[in-house]
mmCIF file of C-alpha atoms in Angstrom:
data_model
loop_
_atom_site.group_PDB
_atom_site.id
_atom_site.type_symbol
_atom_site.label_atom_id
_atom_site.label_comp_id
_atom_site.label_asym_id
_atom_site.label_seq_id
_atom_site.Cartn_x
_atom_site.Cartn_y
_atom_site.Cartn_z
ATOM 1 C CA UNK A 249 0.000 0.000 0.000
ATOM 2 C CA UNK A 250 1.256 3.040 -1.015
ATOM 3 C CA UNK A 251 0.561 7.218 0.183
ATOM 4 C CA UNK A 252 -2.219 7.543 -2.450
ATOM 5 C CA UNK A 253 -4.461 4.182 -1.907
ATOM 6 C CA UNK A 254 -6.788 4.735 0.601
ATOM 7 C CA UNK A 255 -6.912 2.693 3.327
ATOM 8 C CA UNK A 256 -9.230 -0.671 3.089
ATOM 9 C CA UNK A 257 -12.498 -0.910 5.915
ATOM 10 C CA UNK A 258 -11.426 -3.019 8.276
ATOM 11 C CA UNK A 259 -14.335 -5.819 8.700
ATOM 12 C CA UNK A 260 -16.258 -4.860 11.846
ATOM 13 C CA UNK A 261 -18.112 -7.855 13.471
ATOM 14 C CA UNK A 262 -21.784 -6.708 14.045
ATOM 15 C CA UNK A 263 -22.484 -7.082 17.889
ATOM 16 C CA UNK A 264 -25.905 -8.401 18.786
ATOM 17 C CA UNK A 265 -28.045 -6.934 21.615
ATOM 18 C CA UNK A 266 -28.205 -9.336 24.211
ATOM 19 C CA UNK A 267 -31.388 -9.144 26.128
ATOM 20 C CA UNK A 268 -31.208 -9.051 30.123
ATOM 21 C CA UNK A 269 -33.355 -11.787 31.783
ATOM 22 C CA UNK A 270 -36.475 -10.259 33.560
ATOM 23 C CA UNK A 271 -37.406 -11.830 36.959
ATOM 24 C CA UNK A 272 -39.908 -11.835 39.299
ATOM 25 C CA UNK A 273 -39.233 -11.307 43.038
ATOM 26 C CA UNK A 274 -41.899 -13.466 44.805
ATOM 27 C CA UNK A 275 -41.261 -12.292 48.502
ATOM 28 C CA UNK A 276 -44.045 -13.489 51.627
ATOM 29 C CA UNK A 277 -44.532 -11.873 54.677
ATOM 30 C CA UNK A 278 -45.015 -14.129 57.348
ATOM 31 C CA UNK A 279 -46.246 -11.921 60.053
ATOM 32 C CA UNK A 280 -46.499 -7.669 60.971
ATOM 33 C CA UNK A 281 -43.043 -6.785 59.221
ATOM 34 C CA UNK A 282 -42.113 -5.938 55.583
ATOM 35 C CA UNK A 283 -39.480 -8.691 54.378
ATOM 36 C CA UNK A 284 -36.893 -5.956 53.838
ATOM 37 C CA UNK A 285 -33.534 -8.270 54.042
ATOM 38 C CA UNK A 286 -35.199 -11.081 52.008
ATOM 39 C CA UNK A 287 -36.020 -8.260 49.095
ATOM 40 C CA UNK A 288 -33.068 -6.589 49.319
ATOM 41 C CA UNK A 289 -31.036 -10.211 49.087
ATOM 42 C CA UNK A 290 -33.070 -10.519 46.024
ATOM 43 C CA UNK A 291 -32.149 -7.357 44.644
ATOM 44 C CA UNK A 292 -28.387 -7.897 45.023
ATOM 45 C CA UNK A 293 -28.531 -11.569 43.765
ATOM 46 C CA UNK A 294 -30.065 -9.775 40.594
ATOM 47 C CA UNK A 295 -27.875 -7.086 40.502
ATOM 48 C CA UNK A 296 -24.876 -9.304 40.602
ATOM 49 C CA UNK A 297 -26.170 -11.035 37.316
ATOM 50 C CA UNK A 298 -27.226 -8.209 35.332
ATOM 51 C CA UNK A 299 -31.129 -9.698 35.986
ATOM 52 C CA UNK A 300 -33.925 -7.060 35.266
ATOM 53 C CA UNK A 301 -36.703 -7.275 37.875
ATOM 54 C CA UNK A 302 -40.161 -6.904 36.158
ATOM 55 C CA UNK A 303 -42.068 -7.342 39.322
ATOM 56 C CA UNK A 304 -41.817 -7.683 43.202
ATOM 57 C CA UNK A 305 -44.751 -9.674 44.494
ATOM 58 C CA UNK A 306 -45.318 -9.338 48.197
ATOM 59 C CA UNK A 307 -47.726 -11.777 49.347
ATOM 60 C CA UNK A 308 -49.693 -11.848 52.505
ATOM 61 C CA UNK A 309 -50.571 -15.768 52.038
ATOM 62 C CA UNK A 310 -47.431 -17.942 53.244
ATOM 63 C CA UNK A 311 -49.704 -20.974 54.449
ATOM 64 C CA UNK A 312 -51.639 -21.789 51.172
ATOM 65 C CA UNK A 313 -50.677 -24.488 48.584
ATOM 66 C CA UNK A 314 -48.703 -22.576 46.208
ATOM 67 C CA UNK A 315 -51.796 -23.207 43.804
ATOM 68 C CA UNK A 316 -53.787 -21.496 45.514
ATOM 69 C CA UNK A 317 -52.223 -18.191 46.026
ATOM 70 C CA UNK A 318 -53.542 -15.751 43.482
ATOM 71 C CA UNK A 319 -50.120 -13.226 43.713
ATOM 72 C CA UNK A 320 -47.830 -16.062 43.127
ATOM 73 C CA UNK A 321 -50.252 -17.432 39.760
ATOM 74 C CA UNK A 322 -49.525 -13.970 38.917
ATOM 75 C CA UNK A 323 -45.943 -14.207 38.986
ATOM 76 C CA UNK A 324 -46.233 -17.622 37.156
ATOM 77 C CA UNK A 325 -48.458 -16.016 34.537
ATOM 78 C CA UNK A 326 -45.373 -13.126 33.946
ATOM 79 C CA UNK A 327 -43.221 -16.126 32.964
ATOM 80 C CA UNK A 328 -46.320 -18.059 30.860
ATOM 81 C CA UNK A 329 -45.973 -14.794 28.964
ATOM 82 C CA UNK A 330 -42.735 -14.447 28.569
ATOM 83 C CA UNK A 331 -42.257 -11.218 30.135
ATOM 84 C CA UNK A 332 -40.150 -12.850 32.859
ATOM 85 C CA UNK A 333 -37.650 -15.533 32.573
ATOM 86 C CA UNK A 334 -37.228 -16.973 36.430
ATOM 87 C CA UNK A 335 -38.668 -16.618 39.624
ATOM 88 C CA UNK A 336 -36.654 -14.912 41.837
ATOM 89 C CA UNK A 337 -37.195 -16.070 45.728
ATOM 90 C CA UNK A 338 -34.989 -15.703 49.078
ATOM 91 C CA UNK A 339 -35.738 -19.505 49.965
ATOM 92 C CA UNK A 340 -37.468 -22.745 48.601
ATOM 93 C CA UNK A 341 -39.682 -22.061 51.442
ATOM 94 C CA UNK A 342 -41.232 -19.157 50.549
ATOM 95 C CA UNK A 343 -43.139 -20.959 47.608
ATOM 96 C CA UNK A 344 -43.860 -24.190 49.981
ATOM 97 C CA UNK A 345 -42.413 -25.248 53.327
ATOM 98 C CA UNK A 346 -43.052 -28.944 52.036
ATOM 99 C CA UNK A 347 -40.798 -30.187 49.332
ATOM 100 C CA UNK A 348 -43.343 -31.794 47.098
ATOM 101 C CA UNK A 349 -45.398 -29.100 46.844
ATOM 102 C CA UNK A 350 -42.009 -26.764 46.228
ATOM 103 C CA UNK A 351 -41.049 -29.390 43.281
ATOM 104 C CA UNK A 352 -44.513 -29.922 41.743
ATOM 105 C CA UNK A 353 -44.253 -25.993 41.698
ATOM 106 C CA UNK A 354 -41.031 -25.588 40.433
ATOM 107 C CA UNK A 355 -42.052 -28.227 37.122
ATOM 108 C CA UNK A 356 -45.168 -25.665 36.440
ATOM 109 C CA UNK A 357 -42.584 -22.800 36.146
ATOM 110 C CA UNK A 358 -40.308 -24.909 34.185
ATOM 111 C CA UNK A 359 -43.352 -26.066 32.044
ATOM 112 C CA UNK A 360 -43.938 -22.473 31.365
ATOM 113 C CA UNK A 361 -40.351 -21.721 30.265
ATOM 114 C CA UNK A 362 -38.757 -20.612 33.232
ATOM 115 C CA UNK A 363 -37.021 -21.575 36.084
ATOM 116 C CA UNK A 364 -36.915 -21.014 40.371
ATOM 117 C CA UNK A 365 -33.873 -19.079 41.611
ATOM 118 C CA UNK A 366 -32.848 -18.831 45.471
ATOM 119 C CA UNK A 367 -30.698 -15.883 46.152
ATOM 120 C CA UNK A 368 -28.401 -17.568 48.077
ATOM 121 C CA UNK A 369 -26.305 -14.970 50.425
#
């Protein structure tokens, strides 16, 4: 290449958006108190994987089957509709104390296209 030929483009890989995952933070309250540290946990675990959090679902109802809790069918339904990826949770307790019920749970998420996350701290 000489001074008068110009310079050839240099081949510029195109870069593809990546989309961030979208999560819902399912959070209950089991008594009086706002469930500060188990949001903010949630928050940071999220933060500390680039996750977007669509929704925070506080939910008075800690005792019902986790069918039968209209706040957490409507964190299911965010994933059914692809506006979340994963459900975002501070322990496998807070969807069901009882394992079964925690795993038959966790296969409807997964059925729906998502997946169950515990922050873990």
């Amino acid at each position: 290449m000489n001074s008068r030929t110009p310079p050839r483009a240099l081949h510029t890989p195109r870069v593809e958006a990546v989309e961030r995952l979208q999560v819902v933070i399912y959070l209950t309250k089991t008594g009086p108190t706002f469930p500060e540290l188990e949001m903010r946990s949630c928050e940071e675990y999220a933060l500390a994987f680039n996750w977007g959090v669509c929704l925070t679902v506080i939910d008075d109802d800690s005792h019902t089957p986790p069918d039968s809790r209209p706040k957490l069918q409507i964190a299911l339904q965010r994933i059914r509709s692809a506006r979340s990826g994963a459900l975002l949770v501070p322990s496998n307790a807070t969807i069901s104390p009882l394992d079964g019920e925690f795993h038959e749970f966790s296969r409807q998420v997964e059925k729906a296209g998502g997946f169950i996350q515990v922050a873990r701290r």
